Short mmCIF file of N, CA and C in Angstrom, two decimals:
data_model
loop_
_atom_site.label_atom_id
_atom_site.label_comp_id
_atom_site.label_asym_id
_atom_site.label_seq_id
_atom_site.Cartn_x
_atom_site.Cartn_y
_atom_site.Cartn_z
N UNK A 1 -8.54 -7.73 18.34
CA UNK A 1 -7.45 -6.80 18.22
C UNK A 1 -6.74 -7.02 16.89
N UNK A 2 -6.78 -5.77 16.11
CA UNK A 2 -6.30 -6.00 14.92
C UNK A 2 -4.68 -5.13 14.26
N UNK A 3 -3.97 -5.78 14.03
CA UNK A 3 -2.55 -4.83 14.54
C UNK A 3 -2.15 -4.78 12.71
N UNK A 4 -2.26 -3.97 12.23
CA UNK A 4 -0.89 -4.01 10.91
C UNK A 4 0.32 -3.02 11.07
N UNK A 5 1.18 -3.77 11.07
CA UNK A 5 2.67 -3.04 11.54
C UNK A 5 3.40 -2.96 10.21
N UNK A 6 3.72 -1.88 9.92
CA UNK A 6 4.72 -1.56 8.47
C UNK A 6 5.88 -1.50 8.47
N UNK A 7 6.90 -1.74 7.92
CA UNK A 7 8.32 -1.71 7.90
C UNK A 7 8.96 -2.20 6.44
N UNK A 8 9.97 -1.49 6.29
CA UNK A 8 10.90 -1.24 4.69
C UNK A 8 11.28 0.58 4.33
N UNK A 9 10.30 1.35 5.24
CA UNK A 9 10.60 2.56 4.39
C UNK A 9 11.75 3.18 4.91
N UNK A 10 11.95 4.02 4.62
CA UNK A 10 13.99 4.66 4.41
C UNK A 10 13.96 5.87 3.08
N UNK A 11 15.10 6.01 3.18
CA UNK A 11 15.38 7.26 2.00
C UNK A 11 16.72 6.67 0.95
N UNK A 12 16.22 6.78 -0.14
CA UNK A 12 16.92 6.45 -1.35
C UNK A 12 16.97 7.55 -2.05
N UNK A 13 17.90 7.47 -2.74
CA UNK A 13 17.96 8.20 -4.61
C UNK A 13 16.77 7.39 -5.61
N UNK A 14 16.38 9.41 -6.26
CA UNK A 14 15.38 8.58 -7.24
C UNK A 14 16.44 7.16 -8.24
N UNK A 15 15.76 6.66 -8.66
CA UNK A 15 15.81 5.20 -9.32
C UNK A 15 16.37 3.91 -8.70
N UNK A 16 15.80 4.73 -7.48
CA UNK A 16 16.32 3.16 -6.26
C UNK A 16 15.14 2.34 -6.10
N UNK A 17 15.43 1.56 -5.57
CA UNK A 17 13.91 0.76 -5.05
C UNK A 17 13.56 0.59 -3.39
N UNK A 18 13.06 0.09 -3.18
CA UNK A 18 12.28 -0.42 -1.67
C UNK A 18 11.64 -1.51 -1.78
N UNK A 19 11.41 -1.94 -0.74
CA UNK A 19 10.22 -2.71 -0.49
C UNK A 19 9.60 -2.71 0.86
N UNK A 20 8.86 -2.57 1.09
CA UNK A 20 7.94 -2.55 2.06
C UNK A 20 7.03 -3.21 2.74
N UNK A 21 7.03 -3.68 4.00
CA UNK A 21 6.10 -4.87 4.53
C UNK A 21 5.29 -4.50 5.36
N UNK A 22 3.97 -5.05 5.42
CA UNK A 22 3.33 -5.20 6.16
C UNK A 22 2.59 -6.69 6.75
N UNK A 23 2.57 -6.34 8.49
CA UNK A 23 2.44 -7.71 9.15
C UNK A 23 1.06 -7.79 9.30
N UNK A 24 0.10 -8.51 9.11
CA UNK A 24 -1.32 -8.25 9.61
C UNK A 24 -1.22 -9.67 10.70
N UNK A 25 -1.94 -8.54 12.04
CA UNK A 25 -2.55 -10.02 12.51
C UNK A 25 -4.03 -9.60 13.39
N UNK A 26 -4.41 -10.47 13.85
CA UNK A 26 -5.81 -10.85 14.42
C UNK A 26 -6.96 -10.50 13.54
N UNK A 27 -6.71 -10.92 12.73
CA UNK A 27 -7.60 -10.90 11.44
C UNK A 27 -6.87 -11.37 9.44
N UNK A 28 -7.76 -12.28 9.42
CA UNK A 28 -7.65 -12.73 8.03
C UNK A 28 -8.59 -12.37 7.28
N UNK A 29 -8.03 -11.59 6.16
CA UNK A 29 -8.29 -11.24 4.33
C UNK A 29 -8.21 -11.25 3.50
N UNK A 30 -9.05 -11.29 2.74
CA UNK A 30 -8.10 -11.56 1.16
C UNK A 30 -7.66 -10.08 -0.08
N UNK A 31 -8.40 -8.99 1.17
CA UNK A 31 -8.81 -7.78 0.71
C UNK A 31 -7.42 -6.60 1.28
N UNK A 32 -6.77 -6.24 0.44
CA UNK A 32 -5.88 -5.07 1.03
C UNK A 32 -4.98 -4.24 0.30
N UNK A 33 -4.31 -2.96 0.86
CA UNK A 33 -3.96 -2.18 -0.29
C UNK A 33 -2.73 -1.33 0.13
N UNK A 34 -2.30 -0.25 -0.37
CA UNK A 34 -1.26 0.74 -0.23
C UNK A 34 -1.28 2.12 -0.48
N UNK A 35 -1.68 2.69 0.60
CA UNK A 35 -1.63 4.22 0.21
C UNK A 35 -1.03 5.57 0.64
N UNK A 36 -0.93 6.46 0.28
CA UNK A 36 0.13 7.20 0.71
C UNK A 36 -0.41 8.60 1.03
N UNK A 37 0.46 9.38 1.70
CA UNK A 37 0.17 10.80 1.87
C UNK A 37 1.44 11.33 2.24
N UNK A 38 1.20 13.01 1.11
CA UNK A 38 2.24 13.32 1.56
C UNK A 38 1.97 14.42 2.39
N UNK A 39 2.73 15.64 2.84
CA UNK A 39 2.63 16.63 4.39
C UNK A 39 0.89 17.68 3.72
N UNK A 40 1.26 17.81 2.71
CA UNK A 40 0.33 18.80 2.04
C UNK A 40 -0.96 18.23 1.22
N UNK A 41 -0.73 16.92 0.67
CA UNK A 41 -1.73 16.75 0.27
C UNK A 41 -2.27 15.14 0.71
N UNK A 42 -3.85 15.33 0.24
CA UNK A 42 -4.90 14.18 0.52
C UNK A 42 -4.07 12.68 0.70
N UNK A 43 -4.64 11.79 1.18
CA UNK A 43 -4.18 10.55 1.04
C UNK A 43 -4.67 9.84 0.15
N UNK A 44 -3.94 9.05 -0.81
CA UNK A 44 -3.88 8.60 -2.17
C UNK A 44 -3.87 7.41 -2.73
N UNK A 45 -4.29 6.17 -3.21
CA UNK A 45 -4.45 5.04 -3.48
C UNK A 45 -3.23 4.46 -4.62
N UNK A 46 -2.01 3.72 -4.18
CA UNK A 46 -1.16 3.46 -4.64
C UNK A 46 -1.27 2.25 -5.25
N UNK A 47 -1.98 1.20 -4.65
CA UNK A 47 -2.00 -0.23 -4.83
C UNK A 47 -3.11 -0.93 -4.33
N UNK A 48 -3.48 -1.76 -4.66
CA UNK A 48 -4.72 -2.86 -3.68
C UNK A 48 -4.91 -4.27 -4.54
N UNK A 49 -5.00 -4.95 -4.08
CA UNK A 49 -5.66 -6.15 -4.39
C UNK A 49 -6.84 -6.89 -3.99
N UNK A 50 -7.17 -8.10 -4.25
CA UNK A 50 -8.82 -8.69 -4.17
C UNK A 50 -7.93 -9.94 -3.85
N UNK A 51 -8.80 -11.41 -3.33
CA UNK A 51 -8.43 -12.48 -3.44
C UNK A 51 -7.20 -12.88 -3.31
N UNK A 52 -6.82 -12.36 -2.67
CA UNK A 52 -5.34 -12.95 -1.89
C UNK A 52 -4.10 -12.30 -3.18
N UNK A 53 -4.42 -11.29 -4.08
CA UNK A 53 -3.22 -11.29 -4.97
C UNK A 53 -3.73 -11.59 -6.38
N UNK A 54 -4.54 -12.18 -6.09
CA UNK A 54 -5.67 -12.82 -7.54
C UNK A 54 -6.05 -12.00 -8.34
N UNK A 55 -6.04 -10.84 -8.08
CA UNK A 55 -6.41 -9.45 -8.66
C UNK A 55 -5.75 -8.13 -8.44
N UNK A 56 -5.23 -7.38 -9.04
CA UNK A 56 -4.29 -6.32 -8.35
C UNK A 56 -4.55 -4.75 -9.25
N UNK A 57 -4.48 -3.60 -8.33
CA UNK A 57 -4.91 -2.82 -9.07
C UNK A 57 -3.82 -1.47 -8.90
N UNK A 58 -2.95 -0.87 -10.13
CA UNK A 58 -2.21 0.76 -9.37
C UNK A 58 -2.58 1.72 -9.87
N UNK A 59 -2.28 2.54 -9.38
CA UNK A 59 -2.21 3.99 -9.35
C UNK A 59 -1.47 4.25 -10.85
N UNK A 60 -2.18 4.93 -11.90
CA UNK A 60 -1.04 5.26 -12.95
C UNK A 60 -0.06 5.66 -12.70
N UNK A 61 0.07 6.49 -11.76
CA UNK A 61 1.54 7.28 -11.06
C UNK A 61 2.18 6.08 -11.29
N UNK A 62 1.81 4.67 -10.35
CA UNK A 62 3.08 4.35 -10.30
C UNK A 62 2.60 2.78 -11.07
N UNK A 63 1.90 2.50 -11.98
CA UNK A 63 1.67 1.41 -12.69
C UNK A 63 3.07 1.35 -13.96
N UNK A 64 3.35 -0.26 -13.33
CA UNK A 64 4.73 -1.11 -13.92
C UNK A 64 6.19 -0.51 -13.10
N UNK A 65 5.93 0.25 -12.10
CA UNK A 65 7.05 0.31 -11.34
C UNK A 65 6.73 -0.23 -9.92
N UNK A 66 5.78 -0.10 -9.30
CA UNK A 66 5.58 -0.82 -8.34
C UNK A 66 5.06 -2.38 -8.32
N UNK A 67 4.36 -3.22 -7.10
CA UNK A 67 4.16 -4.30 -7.40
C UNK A 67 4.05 -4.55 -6.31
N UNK A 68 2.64 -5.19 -5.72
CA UNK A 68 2.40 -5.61 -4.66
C UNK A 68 1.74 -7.33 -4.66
N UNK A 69 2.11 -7.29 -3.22
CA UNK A 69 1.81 -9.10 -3.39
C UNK A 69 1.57 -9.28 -2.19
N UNK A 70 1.37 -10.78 -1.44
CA UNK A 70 1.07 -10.70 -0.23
C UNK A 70 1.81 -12.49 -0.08
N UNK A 71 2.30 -13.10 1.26
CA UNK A 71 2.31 -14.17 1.65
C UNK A 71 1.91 -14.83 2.45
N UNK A 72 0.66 -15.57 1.98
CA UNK A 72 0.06 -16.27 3.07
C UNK A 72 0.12 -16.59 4.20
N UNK A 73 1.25 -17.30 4.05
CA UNK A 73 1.75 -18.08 5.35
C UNK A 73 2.27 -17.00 6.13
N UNK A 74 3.30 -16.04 5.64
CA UNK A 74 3.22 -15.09 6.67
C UNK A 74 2.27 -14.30 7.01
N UNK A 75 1.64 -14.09 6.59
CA UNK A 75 0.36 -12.82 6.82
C UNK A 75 0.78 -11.24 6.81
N UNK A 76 1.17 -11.55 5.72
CA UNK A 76 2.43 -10.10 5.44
C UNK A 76 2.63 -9.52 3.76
N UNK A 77 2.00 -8.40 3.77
CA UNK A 77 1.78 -7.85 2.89
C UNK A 77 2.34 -7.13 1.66
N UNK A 78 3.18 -7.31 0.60
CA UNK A 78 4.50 -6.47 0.25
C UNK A 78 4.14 -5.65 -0.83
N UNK A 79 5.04 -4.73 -0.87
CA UNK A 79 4.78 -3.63 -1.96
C UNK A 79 6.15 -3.39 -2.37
N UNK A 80 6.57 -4.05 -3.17
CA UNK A 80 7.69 -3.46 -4.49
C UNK A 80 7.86 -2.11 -5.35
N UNK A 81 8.46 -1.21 -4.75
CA UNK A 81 8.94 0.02 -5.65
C UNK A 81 10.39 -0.23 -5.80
N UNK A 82 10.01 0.32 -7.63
CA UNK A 82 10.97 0.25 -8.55
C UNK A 82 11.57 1.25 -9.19
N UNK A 83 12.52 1.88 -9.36
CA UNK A 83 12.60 3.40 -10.04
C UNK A 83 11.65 4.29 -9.46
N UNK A 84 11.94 4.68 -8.36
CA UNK A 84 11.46 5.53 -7.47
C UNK A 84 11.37 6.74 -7.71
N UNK A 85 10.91 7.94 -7.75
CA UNK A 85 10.75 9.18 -8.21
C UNK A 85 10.60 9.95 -6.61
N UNK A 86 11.46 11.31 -6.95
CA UNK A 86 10.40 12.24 -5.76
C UNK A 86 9.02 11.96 -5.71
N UNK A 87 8.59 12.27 -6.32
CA UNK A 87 7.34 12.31 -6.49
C UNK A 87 6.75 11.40 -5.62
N UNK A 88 7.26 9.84 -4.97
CA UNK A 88 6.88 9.29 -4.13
C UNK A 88 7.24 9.25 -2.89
N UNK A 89 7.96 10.66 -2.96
CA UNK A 89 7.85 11.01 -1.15
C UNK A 89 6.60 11.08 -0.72
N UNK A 90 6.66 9.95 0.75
CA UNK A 90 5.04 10.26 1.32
C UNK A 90 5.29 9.15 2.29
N UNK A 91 4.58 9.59 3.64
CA UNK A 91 3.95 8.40 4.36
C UNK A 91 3.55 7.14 3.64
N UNK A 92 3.75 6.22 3.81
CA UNK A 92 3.31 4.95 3.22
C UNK A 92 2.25 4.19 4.39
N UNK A 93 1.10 4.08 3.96
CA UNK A 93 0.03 3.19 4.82
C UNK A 93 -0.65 1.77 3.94
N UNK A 94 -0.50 0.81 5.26
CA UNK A 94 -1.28 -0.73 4.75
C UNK A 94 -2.08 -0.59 5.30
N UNK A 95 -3.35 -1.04 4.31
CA UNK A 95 -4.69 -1.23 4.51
C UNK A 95 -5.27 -2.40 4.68
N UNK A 96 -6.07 -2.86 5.39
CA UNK A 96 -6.51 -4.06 4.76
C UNK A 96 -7.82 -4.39 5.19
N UNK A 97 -8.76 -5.20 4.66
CA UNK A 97 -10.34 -5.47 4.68
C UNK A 97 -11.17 -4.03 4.78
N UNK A 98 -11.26 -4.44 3.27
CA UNK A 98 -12.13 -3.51 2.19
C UNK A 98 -13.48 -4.47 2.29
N UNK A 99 -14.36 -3.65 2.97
CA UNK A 99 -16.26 -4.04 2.60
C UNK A 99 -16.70 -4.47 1.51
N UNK A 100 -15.84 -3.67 0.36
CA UNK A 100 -16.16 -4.05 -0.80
C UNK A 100 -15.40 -4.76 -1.93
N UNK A 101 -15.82 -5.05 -2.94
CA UNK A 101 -14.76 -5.86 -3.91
C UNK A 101 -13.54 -5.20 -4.35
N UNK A 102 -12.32 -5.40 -4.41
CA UNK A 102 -11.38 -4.33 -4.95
C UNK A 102 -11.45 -4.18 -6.42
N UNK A 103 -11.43 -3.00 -6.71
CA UNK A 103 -11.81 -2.66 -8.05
C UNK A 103 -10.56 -1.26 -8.42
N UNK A 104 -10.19 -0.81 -9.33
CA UNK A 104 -9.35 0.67 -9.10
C UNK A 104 -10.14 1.44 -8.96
N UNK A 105 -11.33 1.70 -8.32
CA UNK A 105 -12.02 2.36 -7.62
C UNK A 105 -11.34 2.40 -6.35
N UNK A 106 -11.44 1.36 -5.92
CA UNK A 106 -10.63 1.29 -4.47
C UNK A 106 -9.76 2.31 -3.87
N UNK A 107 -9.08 2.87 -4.97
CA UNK A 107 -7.69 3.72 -4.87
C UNK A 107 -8.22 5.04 -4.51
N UNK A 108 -9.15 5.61 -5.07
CA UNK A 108 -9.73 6.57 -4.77
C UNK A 108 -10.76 6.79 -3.22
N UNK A 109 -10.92 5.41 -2.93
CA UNK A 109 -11.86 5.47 -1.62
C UNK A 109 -11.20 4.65 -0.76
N UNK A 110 -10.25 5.41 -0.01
CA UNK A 110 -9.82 4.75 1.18
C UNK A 110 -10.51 3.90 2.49
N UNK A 111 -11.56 5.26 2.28
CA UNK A 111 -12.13 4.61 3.96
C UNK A 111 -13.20 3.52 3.54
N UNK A 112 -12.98 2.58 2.46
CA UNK A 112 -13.67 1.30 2.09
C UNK A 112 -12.76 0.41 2.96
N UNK A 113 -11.50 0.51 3.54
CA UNK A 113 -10.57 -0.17 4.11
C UNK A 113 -11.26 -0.05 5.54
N UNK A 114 -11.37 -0.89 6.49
CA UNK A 114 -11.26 -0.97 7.73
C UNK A 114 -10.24 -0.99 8.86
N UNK A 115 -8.94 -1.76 8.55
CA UNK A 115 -8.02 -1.43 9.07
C UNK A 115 -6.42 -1.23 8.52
N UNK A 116 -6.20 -0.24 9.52
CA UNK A 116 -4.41 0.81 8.75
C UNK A 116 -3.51 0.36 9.82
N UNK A 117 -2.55 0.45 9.37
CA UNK A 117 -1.45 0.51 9.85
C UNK A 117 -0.61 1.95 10.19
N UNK A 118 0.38 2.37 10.96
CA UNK A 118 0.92 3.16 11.36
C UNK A 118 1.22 4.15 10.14
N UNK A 119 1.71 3.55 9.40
CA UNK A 119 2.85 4.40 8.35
C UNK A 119 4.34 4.02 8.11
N UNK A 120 4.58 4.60 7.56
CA UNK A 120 6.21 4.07 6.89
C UNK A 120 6.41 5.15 6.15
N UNK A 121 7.28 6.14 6.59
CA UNK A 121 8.53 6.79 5.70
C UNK A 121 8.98 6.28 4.98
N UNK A 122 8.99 7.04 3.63
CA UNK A 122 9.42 6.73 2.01
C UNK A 122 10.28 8.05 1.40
N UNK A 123 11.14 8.28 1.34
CA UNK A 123 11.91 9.82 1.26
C UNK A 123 12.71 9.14 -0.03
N UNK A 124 12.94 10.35 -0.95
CA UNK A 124 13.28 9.97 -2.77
C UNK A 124 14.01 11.30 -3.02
N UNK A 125 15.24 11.60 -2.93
CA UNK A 125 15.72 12.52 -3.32
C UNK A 125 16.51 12.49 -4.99
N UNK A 126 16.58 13.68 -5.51
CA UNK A 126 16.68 13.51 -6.68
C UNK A 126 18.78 13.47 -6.98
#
């Protein structure tokens, strides 16, 4: 049984920040990521990493404002947004254990992820 539970999202003014967690349990990875969707369009590759953090890959959208990381010991996944834009209104989803190596390929191919989490509301008004 593999559970990732998300929590941090809320509604800010653009140039606010967030942060966002995710809990993973009944399963350990070193493989996982962040992606989003909003009502109208596709779901979208925000963030991911390889090797526990060892490697990290974003989305130009939001490369040097976001920032994801993970803590071991908790088994809990974080994603740092910084100067937030509309533009990142969207469901927020944690991914984690990718089949394959994370690469910024990744971002584009979601269903390389095996398991998601619920979602998390992210609302950015201007």
């Amino acid at each position: 049984q593999v559970q990732l539970v998300e929590s941090g999202g809320g509604s800010v003014q653009a140039g606010g920040s967030l942060i966002l967690s995710c809990v993973v349990s009944g399963y350990t990875g070193s493989r996982s990521g962040w992606f989003r969707q909003a009502p109208s369009k596709d779901r979208e590759g925000v963030a991911a990493m390889d090797n526990s953090g060892g490697s990290t890959y974003y989305a130009d959208s939001v490369n040097g404002r976001f920032t994801v990381s993970q803590d071991n010991a908790k088994k809990t996944v974080y994603l740092q947004m910084n100067n937030l834009k509309p533009e990142d209104t969207a469901m927020y989803y944690c991914a984690a254990g990718s089949y394959l190596p994370v690469t910024k390929a990744t971002l584009t191919n979601p269903s390389r992820f095996r398991y998601w989490g619920q979602g998390t509301q992210v609302t950015v008004s201007s």
